[in-house]
C-alpha positions as MATLAB code, in Angstrom:
seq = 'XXXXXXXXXXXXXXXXXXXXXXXXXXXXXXXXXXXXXXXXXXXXXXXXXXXXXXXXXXXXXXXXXXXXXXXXXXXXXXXXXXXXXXXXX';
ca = [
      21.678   86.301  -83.072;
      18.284   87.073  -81.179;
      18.300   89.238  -78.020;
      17.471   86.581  -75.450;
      19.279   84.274  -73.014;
      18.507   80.669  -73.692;
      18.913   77.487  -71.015;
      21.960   75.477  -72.098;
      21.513   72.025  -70.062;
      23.363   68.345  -70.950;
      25.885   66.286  -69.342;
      30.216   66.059  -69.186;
      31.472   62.816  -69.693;
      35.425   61.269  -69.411;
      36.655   61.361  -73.115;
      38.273   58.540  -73.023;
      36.169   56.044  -70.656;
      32.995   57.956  -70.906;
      31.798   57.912  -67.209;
      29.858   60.749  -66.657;
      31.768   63.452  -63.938;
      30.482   64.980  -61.326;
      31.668   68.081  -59.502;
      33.014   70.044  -62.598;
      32.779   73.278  -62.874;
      30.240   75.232  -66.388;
      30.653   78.495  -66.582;
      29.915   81.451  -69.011;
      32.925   83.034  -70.656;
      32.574   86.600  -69.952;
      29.655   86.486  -67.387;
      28.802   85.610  -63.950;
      26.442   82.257  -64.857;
      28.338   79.457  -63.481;
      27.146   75.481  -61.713;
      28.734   72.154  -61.121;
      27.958   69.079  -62.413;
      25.676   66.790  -60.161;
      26.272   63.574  -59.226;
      25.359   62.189  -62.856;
      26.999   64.539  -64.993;
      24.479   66.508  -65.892;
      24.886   70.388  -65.863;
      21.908   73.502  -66.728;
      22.475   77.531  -66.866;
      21.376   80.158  -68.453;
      23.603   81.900  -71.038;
      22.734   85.389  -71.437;
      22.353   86.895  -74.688;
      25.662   87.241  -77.212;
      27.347   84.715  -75.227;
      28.712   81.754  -76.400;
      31.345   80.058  -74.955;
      31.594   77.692  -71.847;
      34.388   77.192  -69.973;
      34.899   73.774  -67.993;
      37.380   73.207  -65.170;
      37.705   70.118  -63.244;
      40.579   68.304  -60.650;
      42.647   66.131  -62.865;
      40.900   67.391  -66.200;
      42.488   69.735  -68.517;
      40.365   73.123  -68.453;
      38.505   73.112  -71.786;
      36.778   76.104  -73.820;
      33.609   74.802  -75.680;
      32.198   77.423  -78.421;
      28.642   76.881  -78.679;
      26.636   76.845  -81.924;
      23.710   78.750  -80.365;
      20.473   78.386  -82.445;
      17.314   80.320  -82.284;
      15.742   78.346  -79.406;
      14.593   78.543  -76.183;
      17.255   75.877  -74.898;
      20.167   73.742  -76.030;
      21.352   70.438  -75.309;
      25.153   70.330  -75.419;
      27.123   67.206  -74.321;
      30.497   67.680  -73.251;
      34.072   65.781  -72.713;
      36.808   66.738  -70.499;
      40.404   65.113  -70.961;
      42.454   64.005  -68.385;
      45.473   65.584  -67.275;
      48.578   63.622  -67.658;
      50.158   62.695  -64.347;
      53.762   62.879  -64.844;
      55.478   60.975  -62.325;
];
């Protein structure tokens, strides 16, 4: 890979209803880079150079670990999903 930190932005939707979330948490595996979703879903950080993976943590999602197929451009548009955690009553 190139030497440069691109701008990964998109949005991290409910797998199974597809309502956009807001509120949960993008960050960097391995670095400091981290943001919340806004009220529409949609995410945007920087991802430094040799990093690829994003972590994703939200209340009553299951924490997911997204590997990122990083190409040789200045950003990246990555949709996500988060599953819900099963309540067990």
């Amino acid at each position: 890979g190139r030497a440069f930190s691109q701008v990964v932005s998109g949005t991290v939707r409910d797998s199974s209803t597809g309502v956009l979330l807001p509120g949960i948490q993008v960050r960097v595996e391995g670095a400091s880079q981290s943001t919340l979703t806004d009220r529409n879903g949609r995410y945007s950080l920087t991802l430094p150079s040799g990093r690829q993976v994003l972590l994703l943590q939200g209340i009553g999602y299951r924490s997911a670990r997204v590997q990122l197929r990083t190409a040789d451009a200045d950003s990246l548009q990555v949709h996500l999903t988060m599953l819900r955690e099963v309540q067990r009553l």
